[in-house]
Coordinates of C-alpha atoms and ligand atoms in Angstrom, one line a residue:
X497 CA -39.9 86.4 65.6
X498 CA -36.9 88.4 64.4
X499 CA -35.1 87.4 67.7
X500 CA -36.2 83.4 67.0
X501 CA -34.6 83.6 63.2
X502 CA -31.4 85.5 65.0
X503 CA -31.4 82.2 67.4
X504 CA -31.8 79.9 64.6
X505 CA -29.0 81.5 62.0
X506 CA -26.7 81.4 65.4
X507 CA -27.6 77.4 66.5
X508 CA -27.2 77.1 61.8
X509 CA -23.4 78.7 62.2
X510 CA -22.6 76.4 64.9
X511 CA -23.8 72.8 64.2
X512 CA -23.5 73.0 60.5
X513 CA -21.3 69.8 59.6
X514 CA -20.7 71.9 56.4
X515 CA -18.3 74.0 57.5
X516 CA -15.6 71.6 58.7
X517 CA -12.4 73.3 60.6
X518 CA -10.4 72.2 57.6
X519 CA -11.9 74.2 55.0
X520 CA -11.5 77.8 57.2
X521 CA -9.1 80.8 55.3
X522 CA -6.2 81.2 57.9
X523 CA -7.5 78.3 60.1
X524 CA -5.5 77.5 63.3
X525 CA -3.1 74.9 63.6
X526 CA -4.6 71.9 64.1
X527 CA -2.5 71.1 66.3
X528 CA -3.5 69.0 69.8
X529 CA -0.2 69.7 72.1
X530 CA -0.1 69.2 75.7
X531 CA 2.0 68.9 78.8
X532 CA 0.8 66.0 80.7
X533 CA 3.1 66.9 83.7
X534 CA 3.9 70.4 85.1
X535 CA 8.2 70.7 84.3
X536 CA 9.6 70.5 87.2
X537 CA 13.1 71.7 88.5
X538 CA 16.3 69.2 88.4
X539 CA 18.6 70.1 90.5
X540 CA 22.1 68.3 89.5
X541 CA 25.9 69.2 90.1
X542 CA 26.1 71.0 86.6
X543 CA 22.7 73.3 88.0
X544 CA 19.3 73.6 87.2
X545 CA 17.3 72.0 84.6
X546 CA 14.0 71.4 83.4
X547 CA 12.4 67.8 82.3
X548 CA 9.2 67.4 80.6
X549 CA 7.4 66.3 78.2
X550 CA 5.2 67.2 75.1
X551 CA 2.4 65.6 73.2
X552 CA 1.8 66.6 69.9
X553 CA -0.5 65.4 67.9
X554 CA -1.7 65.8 64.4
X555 CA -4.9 66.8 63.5
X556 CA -5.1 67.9 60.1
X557 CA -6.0 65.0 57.7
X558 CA -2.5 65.7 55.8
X559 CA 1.1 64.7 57.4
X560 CA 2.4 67.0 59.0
X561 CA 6.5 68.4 59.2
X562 CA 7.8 69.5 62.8
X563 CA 10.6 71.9 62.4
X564 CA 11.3 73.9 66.2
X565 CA 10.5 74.4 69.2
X566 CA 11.2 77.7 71.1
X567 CA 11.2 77.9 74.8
X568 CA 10.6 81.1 76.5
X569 CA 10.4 82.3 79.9
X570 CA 7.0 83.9 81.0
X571 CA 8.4 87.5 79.6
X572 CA 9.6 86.2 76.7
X573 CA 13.2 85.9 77.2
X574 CA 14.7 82.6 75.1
X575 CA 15.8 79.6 77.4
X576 CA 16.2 76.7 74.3
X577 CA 15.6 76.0 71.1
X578 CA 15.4 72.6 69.4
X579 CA 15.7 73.0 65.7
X580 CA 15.2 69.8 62.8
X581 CA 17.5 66.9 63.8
X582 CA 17.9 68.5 67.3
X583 CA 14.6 68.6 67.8
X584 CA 13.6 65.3 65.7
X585 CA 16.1 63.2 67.9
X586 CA 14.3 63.9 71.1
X587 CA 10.9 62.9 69.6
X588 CA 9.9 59.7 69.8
X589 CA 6.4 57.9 68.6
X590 CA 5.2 56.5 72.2
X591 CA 4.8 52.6 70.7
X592 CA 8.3 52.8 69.0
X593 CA 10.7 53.9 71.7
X594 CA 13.4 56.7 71.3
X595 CA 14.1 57.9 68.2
X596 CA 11.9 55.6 66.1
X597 CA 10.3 57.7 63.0
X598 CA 10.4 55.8 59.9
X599 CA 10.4 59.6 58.4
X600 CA 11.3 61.5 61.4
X601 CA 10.0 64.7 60.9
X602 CA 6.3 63.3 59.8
X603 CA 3.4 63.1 61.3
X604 CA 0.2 61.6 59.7
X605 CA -3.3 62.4 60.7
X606 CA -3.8 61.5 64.4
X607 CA -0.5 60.2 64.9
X608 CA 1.1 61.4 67.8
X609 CA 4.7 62.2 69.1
X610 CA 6.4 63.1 72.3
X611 CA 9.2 65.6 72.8
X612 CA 11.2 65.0 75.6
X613 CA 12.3 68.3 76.6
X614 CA 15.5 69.4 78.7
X615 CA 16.0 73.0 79.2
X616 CA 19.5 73.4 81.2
X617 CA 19.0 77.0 83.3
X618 CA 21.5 79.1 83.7
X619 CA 19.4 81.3 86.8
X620 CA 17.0 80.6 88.9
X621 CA 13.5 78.6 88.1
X622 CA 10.8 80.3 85.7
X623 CA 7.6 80.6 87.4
X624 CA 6.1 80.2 83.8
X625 CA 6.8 78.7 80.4
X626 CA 5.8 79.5 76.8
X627 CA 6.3 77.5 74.3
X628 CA 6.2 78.1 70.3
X629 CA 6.0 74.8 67.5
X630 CA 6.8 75.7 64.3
X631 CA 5.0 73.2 61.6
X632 CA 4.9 73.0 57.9
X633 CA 1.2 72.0 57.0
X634 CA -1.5 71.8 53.9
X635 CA -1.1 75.7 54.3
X636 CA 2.3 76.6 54.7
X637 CA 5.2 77.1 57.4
X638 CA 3.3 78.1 60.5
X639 CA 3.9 78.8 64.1
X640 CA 1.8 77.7 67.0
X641 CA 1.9 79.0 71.0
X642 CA 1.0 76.7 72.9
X643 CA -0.8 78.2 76.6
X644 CA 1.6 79.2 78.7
X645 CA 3.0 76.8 81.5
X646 CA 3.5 76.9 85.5
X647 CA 6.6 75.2 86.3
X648 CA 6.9 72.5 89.7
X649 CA 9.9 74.5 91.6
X650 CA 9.8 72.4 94.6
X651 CA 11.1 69.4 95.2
X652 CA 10.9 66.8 98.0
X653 CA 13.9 66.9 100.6
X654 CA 14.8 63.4 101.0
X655 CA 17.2 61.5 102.8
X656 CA 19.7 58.4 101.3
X657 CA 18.3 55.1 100.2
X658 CA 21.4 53.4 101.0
X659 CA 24.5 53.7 103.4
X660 CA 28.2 54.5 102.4
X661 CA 29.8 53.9 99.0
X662 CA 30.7 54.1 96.5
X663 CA 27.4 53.9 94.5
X664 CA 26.9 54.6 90.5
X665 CA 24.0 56.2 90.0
X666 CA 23.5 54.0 86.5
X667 CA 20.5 55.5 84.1
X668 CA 19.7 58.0 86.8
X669 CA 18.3 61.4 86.0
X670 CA 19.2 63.0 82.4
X671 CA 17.9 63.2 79.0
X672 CA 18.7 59.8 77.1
X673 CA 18.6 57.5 80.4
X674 CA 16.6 54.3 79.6
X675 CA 14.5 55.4 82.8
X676 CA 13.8 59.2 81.5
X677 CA 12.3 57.8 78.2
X678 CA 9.9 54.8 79.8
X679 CA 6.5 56.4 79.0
X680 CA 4.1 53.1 80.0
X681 CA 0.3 52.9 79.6
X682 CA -1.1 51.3 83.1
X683 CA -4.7 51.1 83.6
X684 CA -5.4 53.4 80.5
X685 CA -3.0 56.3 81.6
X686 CA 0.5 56.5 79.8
X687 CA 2.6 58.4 82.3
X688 CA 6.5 58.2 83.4
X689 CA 7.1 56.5 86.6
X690 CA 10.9 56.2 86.2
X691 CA 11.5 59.9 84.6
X692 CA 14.2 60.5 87.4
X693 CA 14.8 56.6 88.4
X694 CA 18.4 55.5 89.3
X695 CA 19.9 52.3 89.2
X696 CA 22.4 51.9 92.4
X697 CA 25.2 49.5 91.7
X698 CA 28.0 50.0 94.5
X699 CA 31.8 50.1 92.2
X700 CA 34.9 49.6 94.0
X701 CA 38.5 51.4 93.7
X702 CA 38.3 50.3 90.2
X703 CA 34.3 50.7 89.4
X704 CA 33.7 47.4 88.6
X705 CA 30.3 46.3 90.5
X706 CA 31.6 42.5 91.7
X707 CA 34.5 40.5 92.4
X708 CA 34.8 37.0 91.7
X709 CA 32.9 34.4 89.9
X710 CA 30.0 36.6 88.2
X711 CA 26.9 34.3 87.6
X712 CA 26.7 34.4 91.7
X713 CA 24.7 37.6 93.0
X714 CA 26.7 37.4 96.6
X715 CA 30.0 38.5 93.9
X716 CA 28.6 41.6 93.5
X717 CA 29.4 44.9 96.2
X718 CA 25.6 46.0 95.9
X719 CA 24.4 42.7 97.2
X720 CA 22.6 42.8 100.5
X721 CA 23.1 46.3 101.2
X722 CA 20.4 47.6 103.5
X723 CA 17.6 49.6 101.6
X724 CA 16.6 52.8 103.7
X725 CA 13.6 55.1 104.0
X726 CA 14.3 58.1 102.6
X727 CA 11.4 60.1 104.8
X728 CA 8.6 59.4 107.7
X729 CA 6.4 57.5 105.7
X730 CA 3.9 54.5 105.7
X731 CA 4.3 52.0 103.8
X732 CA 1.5 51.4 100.7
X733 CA 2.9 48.3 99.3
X734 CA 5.1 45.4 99.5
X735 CA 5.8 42.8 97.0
X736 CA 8.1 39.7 98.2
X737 CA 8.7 36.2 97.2
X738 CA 10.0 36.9 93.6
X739 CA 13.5 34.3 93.4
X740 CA 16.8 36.2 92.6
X741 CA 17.6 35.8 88.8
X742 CA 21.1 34.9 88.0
X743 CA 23.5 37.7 87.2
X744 CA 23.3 38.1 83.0
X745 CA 21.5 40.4 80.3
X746 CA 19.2 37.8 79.8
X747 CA 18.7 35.6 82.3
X748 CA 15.3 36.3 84.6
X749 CA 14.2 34.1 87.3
X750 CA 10.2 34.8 86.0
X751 CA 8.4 35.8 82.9
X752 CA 8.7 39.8 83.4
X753 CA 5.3 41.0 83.1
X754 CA 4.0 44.4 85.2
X755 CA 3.6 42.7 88.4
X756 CA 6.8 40.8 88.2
X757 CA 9.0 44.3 86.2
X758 CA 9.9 45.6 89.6
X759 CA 10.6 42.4 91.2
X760 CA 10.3 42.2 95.6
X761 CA 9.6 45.4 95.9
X762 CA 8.7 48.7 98.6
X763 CA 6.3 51.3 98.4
X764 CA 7.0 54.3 100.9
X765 CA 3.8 56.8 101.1
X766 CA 6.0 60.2 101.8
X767 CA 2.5 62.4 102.2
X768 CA 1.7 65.1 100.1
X769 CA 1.3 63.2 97.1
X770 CA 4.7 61.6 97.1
X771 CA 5.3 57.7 97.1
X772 CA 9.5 56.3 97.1
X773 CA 9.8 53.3 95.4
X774 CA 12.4 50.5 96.1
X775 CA 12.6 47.6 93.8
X776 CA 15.1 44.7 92.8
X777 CA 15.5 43.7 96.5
X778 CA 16.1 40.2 98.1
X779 CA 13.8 37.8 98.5
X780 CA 12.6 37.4 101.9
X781 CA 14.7 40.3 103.4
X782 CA 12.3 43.0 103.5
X783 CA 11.4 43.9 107.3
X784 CA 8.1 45.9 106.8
X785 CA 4.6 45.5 105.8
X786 CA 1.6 47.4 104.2
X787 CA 0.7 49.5 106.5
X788 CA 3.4 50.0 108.8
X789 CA 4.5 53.5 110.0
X790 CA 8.3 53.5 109.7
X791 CA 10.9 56.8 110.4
X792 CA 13.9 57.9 108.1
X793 CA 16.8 55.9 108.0
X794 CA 15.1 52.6 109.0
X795 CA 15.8 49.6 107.0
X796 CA 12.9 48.2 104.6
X797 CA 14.6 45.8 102.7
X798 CA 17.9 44.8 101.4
X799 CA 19.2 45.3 97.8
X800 CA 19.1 42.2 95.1
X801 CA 18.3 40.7 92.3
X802 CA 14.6 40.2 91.5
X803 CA 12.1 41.0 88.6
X804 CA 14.0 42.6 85.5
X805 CA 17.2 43.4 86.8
X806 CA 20.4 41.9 85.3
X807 CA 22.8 42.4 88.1
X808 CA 22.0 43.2 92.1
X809 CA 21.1 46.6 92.2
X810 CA 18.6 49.5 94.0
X811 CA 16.1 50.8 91.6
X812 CA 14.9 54.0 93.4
X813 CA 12.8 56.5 92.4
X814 CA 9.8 59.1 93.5
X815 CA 6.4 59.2 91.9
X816 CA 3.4 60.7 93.0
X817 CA 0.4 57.4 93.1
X818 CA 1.1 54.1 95.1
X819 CA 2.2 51.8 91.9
X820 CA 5.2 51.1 90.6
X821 CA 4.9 52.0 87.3
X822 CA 1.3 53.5 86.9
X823 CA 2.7 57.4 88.3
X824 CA 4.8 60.1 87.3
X825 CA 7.6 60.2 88.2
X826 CA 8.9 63.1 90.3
X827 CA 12.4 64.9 91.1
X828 CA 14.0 65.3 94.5
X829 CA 16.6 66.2 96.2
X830 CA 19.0 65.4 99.4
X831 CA 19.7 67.1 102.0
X832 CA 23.3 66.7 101.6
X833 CA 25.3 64.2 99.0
X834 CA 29.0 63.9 98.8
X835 CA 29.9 63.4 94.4
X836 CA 33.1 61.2 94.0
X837 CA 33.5 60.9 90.1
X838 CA 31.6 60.1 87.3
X839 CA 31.5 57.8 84.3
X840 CA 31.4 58.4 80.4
X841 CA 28.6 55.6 80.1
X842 CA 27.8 53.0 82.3
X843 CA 31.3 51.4 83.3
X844 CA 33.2 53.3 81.3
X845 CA 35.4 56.3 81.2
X846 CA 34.6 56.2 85.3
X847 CA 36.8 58.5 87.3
X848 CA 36.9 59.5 90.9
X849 CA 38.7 61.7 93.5
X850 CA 38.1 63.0 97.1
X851 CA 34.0 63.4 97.8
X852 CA 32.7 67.0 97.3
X853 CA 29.7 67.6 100.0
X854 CA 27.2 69.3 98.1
X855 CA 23.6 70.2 99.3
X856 CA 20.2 70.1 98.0
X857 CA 21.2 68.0 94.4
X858 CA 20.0 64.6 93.3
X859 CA 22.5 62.5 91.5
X860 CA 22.7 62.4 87.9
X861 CA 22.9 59.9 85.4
X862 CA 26.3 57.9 85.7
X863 CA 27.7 60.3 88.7
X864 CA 29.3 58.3 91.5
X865 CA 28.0 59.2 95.2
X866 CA 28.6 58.5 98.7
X867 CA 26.1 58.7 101.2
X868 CA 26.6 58.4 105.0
X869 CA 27.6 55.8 106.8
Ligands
ZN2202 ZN1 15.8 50.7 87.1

């Protein structure tokens, strides 16, 4: 009997509707925060860095003010620290785009936020992360840890998409890029295909991308260039038949929609979870089919002007699920990659000097490359 009561008072404390979270003395922070993807290791020609990303959403029925973040390695040592307007201008609500708070450091009740997150290392890879949020809610200034976080040291070798040079590696892998920042719902899942994308224009001596009368694709250097397989692979998906658009920021050859965004397009299936995607290229040039098993180095396609691209160019990138957009995107690196110059912004400030041969890096955003003949 006394048992049954016990059960009873037990089942009372735990479904009562009457004491809501809300109402608890020195009740967490109701805070939901995740990290949909593991951070995983960049490795550029300035070092190692971390890209991720985290969720955080309000819970409490109250807005909500985000103040810091702390980054920590696994024994505590500090790696970063985003404070107010450092931290608030690499939040972003996902519907608005980068930097869009009407009251930036303000979250209302189930409103949620993303921080994109770049911690530059100055050693090797954490095995772990911790991370600490500091809020100002109904109760006070408050911290939060969040659970602590395995980080993705491995990244896929990989050999060049394209021949020669030179190439600009325009919105390729950094913190601002336009790519780094495209967080798309497909099929109910909101994830980051493009988070270390690069789009490959070829520059010449004096970094311009074409020569001659420039509403005709054949003017520009990048045009026709063969697109290669990075890795043994099969290929998972083609897409073909999409007309070139003429050269312009606005002019597209179709409406742009999700099946059309990537234009004639490539899938490569890598194994191990890892899919390179080639998009942009020529109608009727590429040479494969679903299905087909194809070796490094063989030509798939060849670089143009399809689907929502303004000029001819290579959009590359690695994700890990067989869609263009509907994966996350993942880093890489090459086996070896010579690094010409670099621009300011795209086409602008560029300069450029004898190639460096550097091993194991991926390009970053704006760098200027040369791959192997
Ligand atoms: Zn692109």
């Amino acid at each position: 009997m006394e048992g049954l009561t016990m059960r009873c008072l037990v089942a009372a404390l735990l479904f009562s509707p009457v004491i809501a979270v809300a109402q608890l003395t020195g009740r967490p922070v109701l805070v939901e925060a995740r990290i949909p993807k593991p951070p995983a290791v960049l490795s550029g020609s300035g070092g190692n860095s971390l890209i991720y990303e985290i969720w955080l959403t309000n819970m409490e029925p109250a807005p909500m003010r985000w103040t810091r973040l702390d980054v920590t390695d696994g024994s505590g040592a500090a790696l970063h620290t985003l404070a107010d307007s450092a931290l608030w201008r690499d939040m972003a609500r996902p519907s608005q785009g980068t930097i869009a708070f009407l009251d930036r450091p303000r979250l209302g009740n189930l409103q949620r936020a993303v921080v994109f997150v770049h911690v530059p290392l100055t050693g090797p890879a954490p095995r772990e992360l911790r991370h600490r949020i500091t809020v100002t809610d109904s109760i006070g200034t408050r911290t939060l840890d969040l659970r602590p976080t395995m980080v993705d040291a491995a990244p896929a070798v990989i050999g060049p998409p394209l021949r020669g040079g030179n190439w600009l590696a325009a919105n390729g892998p950094g913190n601002s890029s336009g790519h780094r920042r495209a967080l798309i719902p497909v099929d109910g899942v909101p994830a980051i295909a493009q988070r270390y994308a690069i789009d490959y224009v070829m520059v010449d001596t004096g970094f311009k991308t074409f020569g001659g009368d420039r509403l005709k694709n054949e003017s520009y250097f990048a045009e026709d260039a063969d697109a290669l397989a990075v890795g043994d692979g099969v290929v998972s998906a083609v897409k073909d038949s999409i007309p070139e658009n003429v050269p312009g920021a606005t002019s597209r050859a179709v409406p742009i929609t999700l099946e059309t965004v990537g234009g004639n397009h490539v899938i490569l299936d890598l194994g191990n979870g890892r899919y390179a995607f080639y998009a942009h290229l020529r109608p009727g040039s590429i040479t494969v089919k679903k299905g087909d098993r194809v070796k490094r180095g063989a030509v798939l396609g060849k670089v143009g002007n399809s689907g929502n691209s303004t000029e001819p160019h290579l959009h590359f990138h690695l994700a890990d699920y067989n869609s263009p957009l509907g994966a996350e995107g993942i880093p890489y690196v090459h086996e070896t990659l010579d690094i010409v110059g670099k621009c300011k912004t795209l086409g602008s400030g560029c300069s450029a000097g004898a190639p460096v041969t550097r091993r194991r890096l991926m390009p970053l955003e704006n760098e200027i490359v040369r791959f192997p003949k």
